[in-house]
Short mmCIF file of C-alpha atoms in Angstrom, two decimals:
data_model
loop_
_atom_site.label_atom_id
_atom_site.label_comp_id
_atom_site.label_asym_id
_atom_site.label_seq_id
_atom_site.Cartn_x
_atom_site.Cartn_y
_atom_site.Cartn_z
CA MET A 217 -0.07 -0.01 0.03
CA VAL A 218 1.24 3.49 -0.81
CA GLU A 219 2.72 5.80 1.83
CA LEU A 220 -0.43 7.99 1.73
CA PHE A 221 -2.40 5.44 3.78
CA LYS A 222 0.32 5.34 6.47
CA ASN A 223 0.00 9.15 6.73
CA ASP A 224 -1.88 10.52 9.64
CA ALA A 225 -2.81 13.47 7.53
CA PHE A 226 -4.80 11.32 5.24
CA THR A 227 -6.61 9.57 8.17
CA GLU A 228 -7.43 13.00 9.55
CA LEU A 229 -8.71 14.10 6.15
CA VAL A 230 -11.20 11.21 6.03
CA ARG A 231 -12.31 11.98 9.66
CA ALA A 232 -12.77 15.68 8.81
CA LEU A 233 -14.84 14.91 5.72
CA HIS A 234 -17.01 12.56 7.86
CA VAL A 235 -17.88 15.28 10.41
CA ALA A 236 -17.81 18.43 8.27
CA SER A 237 -21.08 20.24 7.49
CA GLU A 238 -21.82 19.65 3.78
CA PRO A 239 -23.76 21.86 1.50
CA ASP A 240 -26.74 20.25 -0.25
CA SER A 241 -27.98 22.67 -2.95
CA ALA A 242 -27.01 23.61 -6.44
CA ASP A 243 -26.06 27.16 -5.51
CA GLN A 244 -23.43 26.01 -3.03
CA TRP A 245 -20.01 24.73 -3.69
CA PRO A 246 -18.32 22.49 -1.09
CA VAL A 247 -15.53 25.08 -0.52
CA ALA A 248 -14.41 23.61 2.85
CA GLN A 249 -14.30 20.07 1.56
CA MET A 250 -12.25 21.03 -1.57
CA GLU A 251 -9.79 23.02 0.61
CA LEU A 252 -9.29 19.98 2.79
CA ILE A 253 -8.58 17.87 -0.23
CA ALA A 254 -6.10 20.37 -1.51
CA ALA A 255 -4.39 20.83 1.88
CA ALA A 256 -3.92 17.09 2.05
CA GLY A 257 -2.17 16.94 -1.33
CA GLY A 258 -5.05 15.64 -3.33
CA ASN A 259 -4.01 17.72 -6.41
CA ARG A 260 -0.93 15.48 -6.58
CA TRP A 261 -2.18 12.06 -5.87
CA ASN A 262 -2.88 10.80 -9.31
CA ILE A 263 -0.33 12.97 -11.16
CA PRO A 264 2.83 11.15 -12.30
CA ARG A 265 6.04 11.91 -10.50
CA SER A 266 7.55 13.44 -13.64
CA TYR A 267 5.17 16.31 -13.18
CA GLY A 268 5.79 16.58 -9.38
CA GLY A 269 2.87 14.36 -8.35
CA ASP A 270 2.69 11.40 -6.01
CA GLY A 271 2.24 8.88 -8.88
CA ILE A 272 -0.49 6.91 -7.17
CA ASP A 273 -1.62 4.32 -9.71
CA SER A 274 -5.11 3.45 -10.72
CA VAL A 275 -5.25 0.39 -8.43
CA GLU A 276 -4.23 2.36 -5.45
CA MET A 277 -6.59 5.16 -6.30
CA LEU A 278 -9.44 2.79 -5.80
CA GLU A 279 -8.38 2.61 -2.03
CA VAL A 280 -8.25 6.37 -1.96
CA TYR A 281 -11.77 6.78 -3.45
CA ARG A 282 -13.23 4.13 -1.10
CA GLU A 283 -11.75 5.76 1.93
CA LEU A 284 -12.78 9.31 0.94
CA ALA A 285 -16.27 8.22 0.02
CA SER A 286 -16.71 6.93 3.43
CA GLY A 287 -16.45 10.49 4.56
CA SER A 288 -18.00 12.36 1.72
CA LEU A 289 -19.60 10.96 -1.42
CA LEU A 290 -20.02 14.60 -2.81
CA THR A 291 -16.30 15.45 -2.49
CA THR A 292 -15.19 12.11 -3.82
CA PHE A 293 -17.44 12.31 -6.87
CA ILE A 294 -16.03 15.67 -7.76
CA LEU A 295 -12.55 14.33 -7.35
CA THR A 296 -13.23 11.44 -9.68
CA GLN A 297 -14.36 13.89 -12.42
CA ARG A 298 -11.21 16.08 -11.89
CA ASN A 299 -8.94 12.95 -11.98
CA ALA A 300 -10.78 11.60 -15.06
CA ALA A 301 -9.87 14.88 -16.88
CA CYS A 302 -6.25 14.52 -15.80
CA GLN A 303 -6.19 10.97 -17.11
CA ARG A 304 -7.47 11.94 -20.57
CA ILE A 305 -4.83 14.79 -20.63
CA GLU A 306 -1.98 12.57 -19.41
CA THR A 307 -2.56 10.04 -22.19
CA SER A 308 -2.59 12.68 -25.00
CA THR A 309 -0.26 12.41 -27.85
CA ASN A 310 -0.13 16.23 -27.87
CA ILE A 311 2.80 15.93 -25.50
CA ALA A 312 3.76 19.55 -25.14
CA PHE A 313 0.19 20.69 -24.37
CA ALA A 314 -0.41 17.77 -22.05
CA ASP A 315 2.85 18.52 -20.12
CA LYS A 316 1.81 22.19 -19.66
CA LEU A 317 -1.66 21.25 -18.37
CA MET A 318 -0.49 18.35 -16.09
CA THR A 319 2.21 20.57 -14.45
CA ALA A 320 -0.50 23.26 -13.76
CA LEU A 321 -3.06 20.74 -12.49
CA CYS A 322 -0.47 19.20 -10.09
CA ARG A 323 0.28 22.59 -8.61
CA GLY A 324 -3.48 23.43 -8.12
CA GLU A 325 -3.12 26.31 -10.60
CA LEU A 326 -5.87 24.81 -12.78
CA PHE A 327 -8.98 22.88 -12.04
CA ALA A 328 -10.39 20.53 -14.77
CA THR A 329 -13.44 18.37 -15.12
CA VAL A 330 -14.96 16.10 -17.82
CA GLY A 331 -18.11 16.29 -20.00
CA ILE A 332 -17.92 13.07 -22.08
CA SER A 333 -21.14 11.15 -21.39
CA HIS A 334 -22.45 12.10 -24.82
CA LEU A 335 -19.55 10.31 -26.40
CA THR A 336 -20.59 7.04 -24.82
CA THR A 337 -24.12 6.44 -23.73
CA SER A 338 -26.01 9.70 -23.10
CA ARG A 339 -27.95 11.03 -26.08
CA GLN A 340 -26.44 8.28 -28.48
CA HIS A 341 -30.05 7.57 -29.47
CA LEU A 342 -30.29 10.76 -31.30
CA GLN A 343 -29.81 11.00 -34.99
CA SER A 344 -27.44 14.00 -34.79
CA PRO A 345 -24.55 14.09 -32.40
CA ALA A 346 -25.08 16.07 -29.14
CA VAL A 347 -21.87 18.06 -30.19
CA SER A 348 -20.91 18.32 -33.84
CA VAL A 349 -17.35 19.03 -34.97
CA ILE A 350 -16.33 20.85 -38.16
CA GLU A 351 -12.74 20.93 -39.18
CA GLN A 352 -11.41 24.37 -40.24
CA PRO A 353 -8.21 23.78 -42.15
CA ASP A 354 -7.80 27.46 -42.80
CA GLU A 355 -7.84 28.17 -39.05
CA ARG A 356 -5.70 25.05 -38.07
CA GLY A 357 -8.51 23.83 -35.81
CA PHE A 358 -12.07 22.87 -35.38
CA ARG A 359 -15.49 24.46 -34.48
CA LEU A 360 -17.70 22.82 -31.88
CA ASN A 361 -21.42 23.28 -31.67
CA GLY A 362 -23.94 21.53 -29.44
CA CYS A 363 -24.78 20.72 -25.78
CA VAL A 364 -22.41 18.82 -23.36
CA PRO A 365 -24.81 17.20 -20.70
CA TRP A 366 -23.75 16.38 -17.18
CA ALA A 367 -20.51 18.26 -16.77
CA THR A 368 -19.78 18.18 -13.05
CA ALA A 369 -18.21 21.32 -11.44
CA ALA A 370 -18.36 23.06 -14.82
CA GLN A 371 -18.81 26.49 -13.23
CA GLN A 372 -15.74 25.93 -11.15
CA ALA A 373 -13.46 24.52 -13.87
CA ASP A 374 -10.92 26.29 -15.82
CA ILE A 375 -10.67 23.40 -18.37
CA ILE A 376 -13.49 21.10 -19.52
CA VAL A 377 -12.36 17.98 -21.22
CA THR A 378 -14.95 17.23 -23.82
CA GLY A 379 -15.40 16.38 -27.48
CA GLY A 380 -17.73 15.84 -30.37
CA THR A 381 -18.37 14.02 -33.49
CA MET A 382 -17.55 14.85 -37.10
CA ALA A 383 -19.74 14.12 -40.13
CA ASP A 384 -17.82 11.03 -41.03
CA GLY A 385 -18.25 9.58 -37.48
CA ARG A 386 -14.74 10.30 -36.16
CA GLN A 387 -14.54 12.07 -32.80
CA ILE A 388 -12.21 14.42 -31.03
CA LEU A 389 -11.36 15.10 -27.37
CA ALA A 390 -10.17 18.61 -26.53
CA ALA A 391 -9.22 20.59 -23.50
CA VAL A 392 -11.74 23.49 -23.78
CA PRO A 393 -11.15 26.64 -21.71
CA ARG A 394 -14.42 27.45 -19.83
CA ARG A 395 -13.95 31.18 -20.57
CA ARG A 396 -13.48 30.63 -24.40
CA GLU A 397 -15.84 32.55 -26.49
CA GLY A 398 -19.00 30.63 -27.24
CA VAL A 399 -18.77 28.44 -24.12
CA MET A 400 -21.87 28.98 -21.95
CA VAL A 401 -22.33 27.01 -18.68
CA SER A 402 -25.91 26.68 -17.70
CA PRO A 403 -26.89 27.16 -14.11
CA PRO A 404 -26.30 23.98 -12.04
CA ILE A 405 -29.06 21.40 -12.05
CA ALA A 406 -31.00 20.72 -8.90
CA LEU A 407 -30.52 17.01 -8.46
CA MET A 408 -32.12 14.35 -6.11
CA GLY A 409 -28.72 14.32 -4.34
CA LEU A 410 -25.21 15.77 -4.79
CA SER A 411 -26.63 19.02 -6.10
CA SER A 412 -23.59 20.79 -4.72
CA SER A 413 -21.41 18.97 -7.33
CA GLN A 414 -22.83 21.84 -9.53
CA THR A 415 -23.40 19.55 -12.38
CA SER A 416 -24.47 21.56 -15.50
CA ASN A 417 -25.15 21.46 -19.19
CA VAL A 418 -22.58 23.33 -21.37
CA GLU A 419 -23.55 24.91 -24.53
CA LEU A 420 -20.97 25.15 -27.28
CA ASN A 421 -21.72 27.86 -29.79
CA ASP A 422 -19.28 27.91 -32.62
CA VAL A 423 -16.38 27.36 -30.23
CA TYR A 424 -12.96 27.42 -31.75
CA ILE A 425 -10.36 24.83 -30.72
CA SER A 426 -7.03 24.92 -32.22
CA GLN A 427 -5.10 21.93 -33.31
CA ASP A 428 -2.72 22.42 -30.34
CA GLU A 429 -5.62 21.98 -27.91
CA ILE A 430 -6.73 18.65 -29.25
CA LEU A 431 -6.02 15.85 -26.79
CA HIS A 432 -7.15 12.89 -28.95
CA GLY A 433 -8.39 12.40 -32.44
CA PRO A 434 -9.95 12.70 -34.88
CA VAL A 435 -10.42 8.96 -34.47
CA SER A 436 -13.31 6.56 -34.21
CA ARG A 437 -14.49 5.85 -30.57
CA VAL A 438 -12.16 8.58 -29.23
CA LEU A 439 -12.76 7.56 -25.49
CA SER A 440 -11.32 4.13 -26.22
CA ALA A 441 -8.21 5.72 -27.75
CA ALA A 442 -7.90 8.14 -24.82
CA SER A 443 -8.14 5.53 -22.13
CA GLY A 444 -5.21 5.40 -19.65
CA GLY A 445 -5.84 1.75 -18.91
CA GLY A 446 -5.74 0.54 -15.26
CA ALA A 447 -8.68 -0.38 -13.03
CA GLY A 448 -11.13 1.61 -15.02
CA SER A 449 -14.71 0.75 -14.29
CA LEU A 450 -13.98 -0.51 -10.78
CA GLY A 451 -13.72 3.09 -9.67
CA THR A 452 -17.48 3.63 -9.34
CA SER A 453 -17.67 0.36 -7.29
CA ALA A 454 -15.03 1.65 -4.95
CA VAL A 455 -16.97 4.70 -4.36
CA ALA A 456 -20.19 2.90 -3.74
CA ILE A 457 -18.62 0.47 -1.33
CA GLY A 458 -16.87 3.43 0.46
CA THR A 459 -20.16 5.32 0.66
CA SER A 460 -21.75 2.15 2.16
CA GLN A 461 -19.01 1.96 4.78
CA GLY A 462 -19.60 5.55 5.72
CA VAL A 463 -23.30 5.00 6.12
CA LEU A 464 -22.68 1.81 8.21
CA GLN A 465 -20.27 3.83 10.41
CA ARG A 466 -23.09 6.10 11.27
CA PHE A 467 -25.59 3.20 11.53
CA ARG A 468 -23.19 1.58 14.10
CA GLU A 469 -23.60 4.63 16.38
CA GLU A 470 -27.27 3.84 16.75
CA ILE A 471 -26.40 0.38 18.18
CA ASP A 472 -24.91 1.80 21.37
CA SER A 473 -28.38 2.73 22.62
CA ARG A 474 -30.38 0.00 20.70
CA PRO A 475 -28.23 -3.19 20.71
CA ALA A 476 -31.08 -5.11 18.90
CA LEU A 477 -30.08 -3.30 15.68
CA ASN A 478 -26.85 -5.22 15.49
CA GLU A 479 -28.71 -8.09 13.99
CA PHE A 480 -29.28 -5.83 11.00
CA TYR A 481 -26.01 -3.99 10.97
CA ALA A 482 -23.65 -6.94 11.16
CA PRO A 483 -24.51 -8.63 7.91
CA LEU A 484 -24.30 -5.45 5.93
CA ALA A 485 -20.90 -4.69 7.54
CA LYS A 486 -19.78 -8.21 6.70
CA GLU A 487 -20.93 -7.73 3.05
CA ALA A 488 -19.06 -4.45 2.75
CA PHE A 489 -15.84 -6.13 4.11
CA GLU A 490 -16.16 -8.90 1.56
CA LEU A 491 -16.88 -6.58 -1.29
CA THR A 492 -13.76 -4.66 -0.35
CA VAL A 493 -11.63 -7.81 -0.44
CA GLN A 494 -13.09 -8.77 -3.81
CA LEU A 495 -12.49 -5.28 -5.19
CA ARG A 496 -8.84 -5.38 -4.14
CA GLU A 497 -8.47 -8.89 -5.76
CA ALA A 498 -10.08 -7.72 -9.02
CA ALA A 499 -7.88 -4.65 -9.27
CA ARG A 500 -4.69 -6.63 -8.61
CA GLY A 501 -5.81 -9.32 -11.09
CA THR A 502 -5.76 -12.08 -8.43
CA GLY A 503 -9.51 -12.68 -8.41
CA THR A 504 -10.76 -14.96 -11.15
CA THR A 505 -14.26 -15.85 -10.25
CA GLU A 506 -17.50 -14.19 -11.43
CA LEU A 507 -17.67 -12.37 -8.20
CA HIS A 508 -14.51 -10.40 -9.28
CA SER A 509 -15.97 -9.20 -12.56
CA ALA A 510 -16.51 -5.50 -12.94
CA GLU A 511 -20.20 -6.04 -13.58
CA SER A 512 -20.80 -8.28 -10.55
CA LEU A 513 -18.91 -5.92 -8.18
CA ARG A 514 -20.73 -2.93 -9.47
CA ARG A 515 -24.25 -4.56 -9.15
CA ARG A 516 -23.57 -5.76 -5.62
CA ALA A 517 -22.01 -2.45 -4.53
CA ASN A 518 -25.03 -0.60 -5.89
CA SER A 519 -27.33 -3.01 -3.91
CA LEU A 520 -25.24 -2.58 -0.68
CA VAL A 521 -25.31 1.21 -0.68
CA LEU A 522 -29.07 1.26 -1.34
CA ARG A 523 -29.84 -1.22 1.43
CA SER A 524 -27.41 0.19 3.88
CA SER A 525 -28.75 3.75 3.66
CA GLN A 526 -32.43 2.54 3.88
CA ALA A 527 -31.59 0.36 6.82
CA TRP A 528 -30.02 3.29 8.52
CA LEU A 529 -33.08 5.37 7.81
CA ALA A 530 -35.40 2.72 9.08
CA ALA A 531 -33.25 2.56 12.30
CA THR A 532 -33.53 6.29 12.97
CA LYS A 533 -37.29 6.06 12.88
CA GLY A 534 -39.19 9.37 12.21
CA ALA A 535 -36.09 11.49 12.94
CA GLY A 536 -34.38 10.20 9.85
CA TYR A 537 -37.28 11.11 7.68
CA THR A 538 -37.00 14.79 8.34
CA ALA A 539 -35.39 16.99 5.66
CA GLY A 540 -31.73 17.59 6.38
CA HIS A 541 -31.22 14.52 8.53
CA PRO A 542 -28.04 12.62 7.52
CA ALA A 543 -29.91 9.42 6.95
CA GLU A 544 -32.47 11.10 4.67
CA LYS A 545 -29.52 12.64 2.81
CA ALA A 546 -27.82 9.26 2.57
CA VAL A 547 -30.81 7.64 1.02
CA ARG A 548 -31.16 10.33 -1.62
CA GLU A 549 -27.42 10.21 -2.51
CA SER A 550 -27.48 6.37 -2.64
CA MET A 551 -29.88 6.56 -5.58
CA PHE A 552 -27.12 8.24 -7.52
CA PHE A 553 -25.34 4.92 -8.20
CA LEU A 554 -28.42 3.81 -10.25
CA VAL A 555 -27.64 6.59 -12.80
CA TRP A 556 -24.01 7.39 -12.57
CA SER A 557 -21.97 5.43 -15.25
CA CYS A 558 -24.31 2.43 -14.70
CA PRO A 559 -24.10 -0.21 -17.53
CA GLN A 560 -27.33 -1.56 -18.75
CA LEU A 561 -26.56 -5.13 -17.43
CA VAL A 562 -25.79 -3.74 -14.00
CA LEU A 563 -28.99 -1.65 -13.94
CA GLU A 564 -31.06 -4.66 -15.05
CA GLY A 565 -29.53 -6.70 -12.17
CA ASN A 566 -30.42 -3.97 -9.68
CA LEU A 567 -33.93 -3.63 -11.11
CA ARG A 568 -34.41 -7.42 -10.86
CA GLU A 569 -33.40 -7.36 -7.20
CA LEU A 570 -35.73 -4.45 -6.53
CA SER A 571 -38.65 -6.12 -8.25
CA CYS A 572 -38.30 -9.41 -6.22
CA ALA A 573 -40.54 -10.02 -3.13
CA VAL A 574 -38.79 -10.51 0.18
CA PRO A 575 -40.48 -12.72 2.76
CA GLU A 576 -41.45 -11.00 5.89
CA GLN A 577 -39.72 -11.80 9.12
CA GLN A 578 -41.13 -11.17 12.56
CA THR A 579 -38.48 -9.48 14.58
CA SER A 580 -38.83 -6.90 17.34
CA LEU A 581 -36.42 -4.03 17.45
CA GLY A 582 -37.63 -2.80 20.90
CA SER A 583 -38.10 0.85 21.57
#
C-alpha cells in the first residue's frame, strides 16, 4: 500500500470529511471540503512523479476513493471527475500541451473536469450528435457546436475535457477553456442528491479549438483511444463501497443505545468487508471468479449502498425522515449509483433485485 495510507494527515482528512457540514443545494459549492482535499495534497495524488505528483496508480486510487467516499460522497465524486480529466490529458499524444496542463493541475493552478457522457451512452439515440465538430483547415483547428450534458463542477472548472463527432463519425477530445468565446455554462441542475457538485449542461456555440488544444483524435471511438488503462470501471464500485461503509459507520452509532439493531447492521458490515476484499483482488488481477467481474462488483456495490442507507433510515425512525437529517440525505445520495455510469446489465440486475418479493420476518427491534 502507498505511503499515503500510512500518513496521519490522510486519516485526519477522512475523519474531517466525515464530520464536516456539507452543502446540499445547487447554488453552493463545497468550498471547505475541496480545501481539505487540496491541503492534504489531493491535487498530486494521481499525477505522475514526472510532473511533481505522487504517482498513485489506478489500483491504489481505488483505495483512496473508497476511503474518501466513506467521509463524503460529494467530495469524492467531484474528485473522480477532476482525475478523469487528468487521465485523458496525461494520455494525450499532444505531449507539449499535455505537459503544460499536467504541471498546472499538479500545482493546483488549474481545475479541470470532464463532459464526455454524450460520447458514450448519453444521447447516443439521437440522429445527430450532441456536439458536432467541423474541421477548419484554414484556421488550423475545429469548430464545436452543441450541448455537453452532465458536466460536473463546470462553473468551477478552468478546463472542460470534452469532445464531439464529425460528419464522418470520427470524434475528437479537447481541453476546452471554460472562458473561451462561445462556451456557456448553464446554471447547475438541482438533483435528487449531490446538487452541490454543481453539475451543469454546457452549450458550445461555434467554439474554436486549435489543433494544439486537441488531446485525442480525430478517430473513431475517441474515448477508447484516450483511455489510460488501469482499473477503469472498478472506480465507481470503490466509491459505492466506501459510501456504504460511511453509512454503516453512522448506523453503528445507533447500536450503542439500541443493541437489537446489531442483527441488521452486522450482515451489511460483513458484506461491505467482503466486497472490499473482492474489489482489491479484482484490481490486482488475483481474483478470477464471477464475483470479481466489474459487472458483478458494481451490481452488488449498488445493492449494498441502497440497502445500507435505507436500513439506517429505518433505524432512525421518524427523525431520519425529516429533511436535512443525515440518513435522509444518505438515502437520496445512494440513488445516484443507479444513474452514474451504470451499464445496462448492472441496472437490469439492480432492477431485478428491486422487483423481487422478500419474505416478511417477525423481529422486534424494541423501543
